Amino acid sequence: MLKTGMYVRCSIDVEDPNEPRDFITGKIIEINDFSETAKVQFIDLLELKKYYKVPDVLDFPFSKIHHCRISNGSLVVYNKTGYHIIQCIIDKTEPYLYYFLSSETGEVLKVCEKDIEASFNSGEISPLSQMKRFEFQNPMWYFGRSAVNKTMHTIDNAFYGFKELAGCKIFLKPYQLKTVMRCLSEPNCRYMIADEVGLGKTIEAASVLKVYLSDKKTKRYCYVFLIH
């Protein structure tokens, strides 16, 4: 039975709500037994909401949310003090979960889940439970998966050549990157790179060549290096 203060696993997938893939963890702050719905709050201790679209509060029917644990090692707040979860304690006679918390000073406390605050990406669920409900994704994977998707989207939509340069083992300095981007911006790249000795002219030229070689279109290249 769901109760106020419990942490639950919720879907926030707006693209395909019938077969959701994005799950996060929230805390029940209000229950309406008449409509069989719960108001769930999504807490953000790590200030991740400024990067990702996560709502503050949503209403869910009871059938769409499930009681879940908070992962061991997660940061939580109890009495305005930060702690880390050591272990979850399950008492079949109690509806709530309890946790052993550890502070930076080594203090260990046993606290009920309704008395702590935990971030929306700290939930835990067993793979077996996921399979039983035909689910796809663990809430603790949400942030990592979103970060990868956002990064790949940014790279794929960046200016020509950026994706290839992002995979280089050489870290280009700002002035080198500016030179490379200027060369790549022209339909026909015909530039003389004439910086002073030691500023990385060879690296700049090789970076431009890397982008052109990665392009499947047939092109002709001619690089001329002066020997001092």
mmCIF file of N, CA and C in Angstrom, residues 101-165:
data_model
loop_
_atom_site.group_PDB
_atom_site.id
_atom_site.type_symbol
_atom_site.label_atom_id
_atom_site.label_comp_id
_atom_site.label_asym_id
_atom_site.label_seq_id
_atom_site.Cartn_x
_atom_site.Cartn_y
_atom_site.Cartn_z
ATOM 1 N N LEU A 101 22.243 5.452 7.605
ATOM 2 C CA LEU A 101 22.912 6.597 6.992
ATOM 3 C C LEU A 101 24.244 6.850 7.680
ATOM 4 N N SER A 102 25.207 7.322 6.891
ATOM 5 C CA SER A 102 26.528 7.635 7.428
ATOM 6 C C SER A 102 26.880 9.078 7.086
ATOM 7 N N SER A 103 27.382 9.809 8.080
ATOM 8 C CA SER A 103 27.799 11.193 7.866
ATOM 9 C C SER A 103 29.297 11.251 7.601
ATOM 10 N N GLU A 104 29.792 12.431 7.259
ATOM 11 C CA GLU A 104 31.225 12.600 7.010
ATOM 12 C C GLU A 104 32.045 12.393 8.276
ATOM 13 N N THR A 105 31.423 12.588 9.426
ATOM 14 C CA THR A 105 32.130 12.409 10.701
ATOM 15 C C THR A 105 32.101 10.965 11.183
ATOM 16 N N GLY A 106 31.416 10.086 10.422
ATOM 17 C CA GLY A 106 31.346 8.683 10.814
ATOM 18 C C GLY A 106 30.110 8.326 11.613
ATOM 19 N N GLU A 107 29.242 9.290 11.853
ATOM 20 C CA GLU A 107 28.007 9.027 12.593
ATOM 21 C C GLU A 107 27.082 8.144 11.756
ATOM 22 N N VAL A 108 26.470 7.142 12.374
ATOM 23 C CA VAL A 108 25.564 6.225 11.689
ATOM 24 C C VAL A 108 24.186 6.317 12.327
ATOM 25 N N LEU A 109 23.168 6.504 11.482
ATOM 26 C CA LEU A 109 21.797 6.638 11.963
ATOM 27 C C LEU A 109 20.885 5.664 11.238
ATOM 28 N N LYS A 110 19.806 5.275 11.896
ATOM 29 C CA LYS A 110 18.744 4.503 11.256
ATOM 30 C C LYS A 110 17.549 5.434 11.089
ATOM 31 N N VAL A 111 17.132 5.650 9.828
ATOM 32 C CA VAL A 111 16.126 6.665 9.533
ATOM 33 C C VAL A 111 15.072 6.095 8.590
ATOM 34 N N CYS A 112 13.832 6.508 8.781
ATOM 35 C CA CYS A 112 12.734 6.108 7.902
ATOM 36 C C CYS A 112 12.805 6.903 6.603
ATOM 37 N N GLU A 113 12.383 6.287 5.512
ATOM 38 C CA GLU A 113 12.457 6.953 4.204
ATOM 39 C C GLU A 113 11.644 8.241 4.145
ATOM 40 N N LYS A 114 10.560 8.320 4.911
ATOM 41 C CA LYS A 114 9.715 9.516 4.858
ATOM 42 C C LYS A 114 10.402 10.739 5.457
ATOM 43 N N ASP A 115 11.498 10.513 6.195
ATOM 44 C CA ASP A 115 12.196 11.612 6.860
ATOM 45 C C ASP A 115 13.434 12.087 6.103
ATOM 46 N N ILE A 116 13.702 11.511 4.934
ATOM 47 C CA ILE A 116 14.892 11.906 4.179
ATOM 48 C C ILE A 116 14.494 12.509 2.835
ATOM 49 N N GLU A 117 15.426 13.254 2.251
ATOM 50 C CA GLU A 117 15.273 13.786 0.903
ATOM 51 C C GLU A 117 16.331 13.141 0.017
ATOM 52 N N ALA A 118 15.900 12.609 -1.130
ATOM 53 C CA ALA A 118 16.816 11.935 -2.056
ATOM 54 C C ALA A 118 16.555 12.428 -3.471
ATOM 55 N N SER A 119 17.603 12.519 -4.275
ATOM 56 C CA SER A 119 17.489 13.047 -5.633
ATOM 57 C C SER A 119 16.701 12.119 -6.549
ATOM 58 N N PHE A 120 16.153 12.713 -7.592
ATOM 59 C CA PHE A 120 15.297 11.973 -8.519
ATOM 60 C C PHE A 120 16.031 10.873 -9.274
ATOM 61 N N ASN A 121 17.361 10.923 -9.324
ATOM 62 C CA ASN A 121 18.124 9.925 -10.081
ATOM 63 C C ASN A 121 18.777 8.879 -9.184
ATOM 64 N N SER A 122 18.327 8.759 -7.946
ATOM 65 C CA SER A 122 18.992 7.856 -7.000
ATOM 66 C C SER A 122 18.208 6.585 -6.714
ATOM 67 N N GLY A 123 17.139 6.338 -7.451
ATOM 68 C CA GLY A 123 16.314 5.161 -7.190
ATOM 69 C C GLY A 123 16.959 3.864 -7.631
ATOM 70 N N GLU A 124 16.524 2.778 -7.025
ATOM 71 C CA GLU A 124 17.053 1.453 -7.346
ATOM 72 C C GLU A 124 15.885 0.495 -7.558
ATOM 73 N N ILE A 125 16.057 -0.409 -8.503
ATOM 74 C CA ILE A 125 15.049 -1.439 -8.723
ATOM 75 C C ILE A 125 15.751 -2.670 -9.274
ATOM 76 N N SER A 126 15.255 -3.836 -8.947
ATOM 77 C CA SER A 126 15.912 -5.066 -9.384
ATOM 78 C C SER A 126 15.544 -5.382 -10.829
ATOM 79 N N PRO A 127 16.474 -5.967 -11.593
ATOM 80 C CA PRO A 127 16.177 -6.369 -12.972
ATOM 81 C C PRO A 127 14.993 -7.332 -13.052
ATOM 82 N N LEU A 128 14.828 -8.189 -12.028
ATOM 83 C CA LEU A 128 13.716 -9.135 -12.030
ATOM 84 C C LEU A 128 12.376 -8.403 -11.984
ATOM 85 N N SER A 129 12.306 -7.352 -11.159
ATOM 86 C CA SER A 129 11.070 -6.569 -11.083
ATOM 87 C C SER A 129 10.781 -5.878 -12.407
ATOM 88 N N GLN A 130 11.835 -5.407 -13.057
ATOM 89 C CA GLN A 130 11.656 -4.771 -14.361
ATOM 90 C C GLN A 130 11.102 -5.754 -15.383
ATOM 91 N N MET A 131 11.642 -6.964 -15.395
ATOM 92 C CA MET A 131 11.197 -7.969 -16.356
ATOM 93 C C MET A 131 9.742 -8.354 -16.118
ATOM 94 N N LYS A 132 9.343 -8.433 -14.860
ATOM 95 C CA LYS A 132 7.964 -8.796 -14.544
ATOM 96 C C LYS A 132 6.979 -7.755 -15.059
ATOM 97 N N ARG A 133 7.422 -6.484 -15.075
ATOM 98 C CA ARG A 133 6.534 -5.408 -15.515
ATOM 99 C C ARG A 133 6.850 -4.951 -16.936
ATOM 100 N N PHE A 134 7.718 -5.706 -17.622
ATOM 101 C CA PHE A 134 8.083 -5.398 -19.005
ATOM 102 C C PHE A 134 8.645 -3.980 -19.128
ATOM 103 N N GLU A 135 9.460 -3.600 -18.150
ATOM 104 C CA GLU A 135 10.056 -2.273 -18.178
ATOM 105 C C GLU A 135 11.434 -2.339 -18.816
ATOM 106 N N PHE A 136 11.952 -1.160 -19.146
ATOM 107 C CA PHE A 136 13.198 -1.099 -19.898
ATOM 108 C C PHE A 136 14.354 -0.483 -19.126
ATOM 109 N N GLN A 137 14.073 0.444 -18.253
ATOM 110 C CA GLN A 137 15.165 1.273 -17.744
ATOM 111 C C GLN A 137 15.082 1.499 -16.248
ATOM 112 N N ASN A 138 16.223 1.392 -15.599
ATOM 113 C CA ASN A 138 16.339 1.653 -14.174
ATOM 114 C C ASN A 138 16.408 3.163 -13.936
ATOM 115 N N PRO A 139 15.719 3.690 -12.918
ATOM 116 C CA PRO A 139 15.750 5.147 -12.710
ATOM 117 C C PRO A 139 17.142 5.701 -12.452
ATOM 118 N N MET A 140 18.042 4.888 -11.891
ATOM 119 C CA MET A 140 19.386 5.400 -11.612
ATOM 120 C C MET A 140 20.198 5.565 -12.897
ATOM 121 N N TRP A 141 19.711 4.992 -14.013
ATOM 122 C CA TRP A 141 20.396 5.172 -15.297
ATOM 123 C C TRP A 141 19.921 6.421 -16.019
ATOM 124 N N TYR A 142 18.862 7.028 -15.543
ATOM 125 C CA TYR A 142 18.215 8.113 -16.290
ATOM 126 C C TYR A 142 19.176 9.258 -16.598
ATOM 127 N N PHE A 143 19.875 9.733 -15.572
ATOM 128 C CA PHE A 143 20.738 10.889 -15.778
ATOM 129 C C PHE A 143 21.875 10.568 -16.738
ATOM 130 N N GLY A 144 22.520 9.409 -16.542
ATOM 131 C CA GLY A 144 23.621 9.040 -17.421
ATOM 132 C C GLY A 144 23.184 8.893 -18.866
ATOM 133 N N ARG A 145 22.053 8.246 -19.068
ATOM 134 C CA ARG A 145 21.536 8.053 -20.430
ATOM 135 C C ARG A 145 21.173 9.394 -21.063
ATOM 136 N N SER A 146 20.558 10.279 -20.288
ATOM 137 C CA SER A 146 20.186 11.590 -20.811
ATOM 138 C C SER A 146 21.418 12.412 -21.168
ATOM 139 N N ALA A 147 22.461 12.298 -20.342
ATOM 140 C CA ALA A 147 23.688 13.050 -20.606
ATOM 141 C C ALA A 147 24.328 12.604 -21.915
ATOM 142 N N VAL A 148 24.370 11.287 -22.146
ATOM 143 C CA VAL A 148 24.949 10.765 -23.387
ATOM 144 C C VAL A 148 24.123 11.203 -24.589
ATOM 145 N N ASN A 149 22.796 11.095 -24.479
ATOM 146 C CA ASN A 149 21.925 11.492 -25.590
ATOM 147 C C ASN A 149 22.090 12.966 -25.934
ATOM 148 N N LYS A 150 22.153 13.797 -24.902
ATOM 149 C CA LYS A 150 22.274 15.233 -25.137
ATOM 150 C C LYS A 150 23.618 15.576 -25.772
ATOM 151 N N THR A 151 24.682 14.922 -25.310
ATOM 152 C CA THR A 151 26.007 15.172 -25.864
ATOM 153 C C THR A 151 26.086 14.747 -27.324
ATOM 154 N N MET A 152 25.556 13.552 -27.627
ATOM 155 C CA MET A 152 25.584 13.067 -29.004
ATOM 156 C C MET A 152 24.741 13.953 -29.920
ATOM 157 N N HIS A 153 23.616 14.429 -29.412
ATOM 158 C CA HIS A 153 22.773 15.323 -30.213
ATOM 159 C C HIS A 153 23.514 16.623 -30.519
ATOM 160 N N THR A 154 24.232 17.144 -29.527
ATOM 161 C CA THR A 154 24.999 18.378 -29.726
ATOM 162 C C THR A 154 26.096 18.179 -30.760
ATOM 163 N N ILE A 155 26.801 17.050 -30.660
ATOM 164 C CA ILE A 155 27.888 16.772 -31.596
ATOM 165 C C ILE A 155 27.355 16.583 -33.013
ATOM 166 N N ASP A 156 26.256 15.831 -33.144
ATOM 167 C CA ASP A 156 25.698 15.555 -34.474
ATOM 168 C C ASP A 156 25.192 16.817 -35.161
ATOM 169 N N ASN A 157 24.796 17.811 -34.374
ATOM 170 C CA ASN A 157 24.245 19.033 -34.950
ATOM 171 C C ASN A 157 25.231 20.199 -34.920
ATOM 172 N N ALA A 158 26.476 19.902 -34.608
ATOM 173 C CA ALA A 158 27.489 20.955 -34.578
ATOM 174 C C ALA A 158 27.965 21.263 -35.994
ATOM 175 N N PHE A 159 28.866 22.224 -36.116
ATOM 176 C CA PHE A 159 29.367 22.624 -37.426
ATOM 177 C C PHE A 159 30.196 21.508 -38.055
ATOM 178 N N TYR A 160 30.375 21.590 -39.354
ATOM 179 C CA TYR A 160 31.066 20.555 -40.116
ATOM 180 C C TYR A 160 32.467 20.313 -39.563
ATOM 181 N N GLY A 161 32.772 19.049 -39.323
ATOM 182 C CA GLY A 161 34.099 18.679 -38.861
ATOM 183 C C GLY A 161 34.229 18.529 -37.362
ATOM 184 N N PHE A 162 33.266 19.065 -36.600
ATOM 185 C CA PHE A 162 33.402 19.024 -35.144
ATOM 186 C C PHE A 162 33.346 17.598 -34.609
ATOM 187 N N LYS A 163 32.472 16.784 -35.192
ATOM 188 C CA LYS A 163 32.322 15.400 -34.718
ATOM 189 C C LYS A 163 33.629 14.636 -34.868
ATOM 190 N N GLU A 164 34.314 14.827 -35.991
ATOM 191 C CA GLU A 164 35.587 14.142 -36.207
ATOM 192 C C GLU A 164 36.661 14.662 -35.254
ATOM 193 N N LEU A 165 36.674 15.973 -35.031
ATOM 194 C CA LEU A 165 37.680 16.558 -34.146
ATOM 195 C C LEU A 165 37.445 16.164 -32.692
#
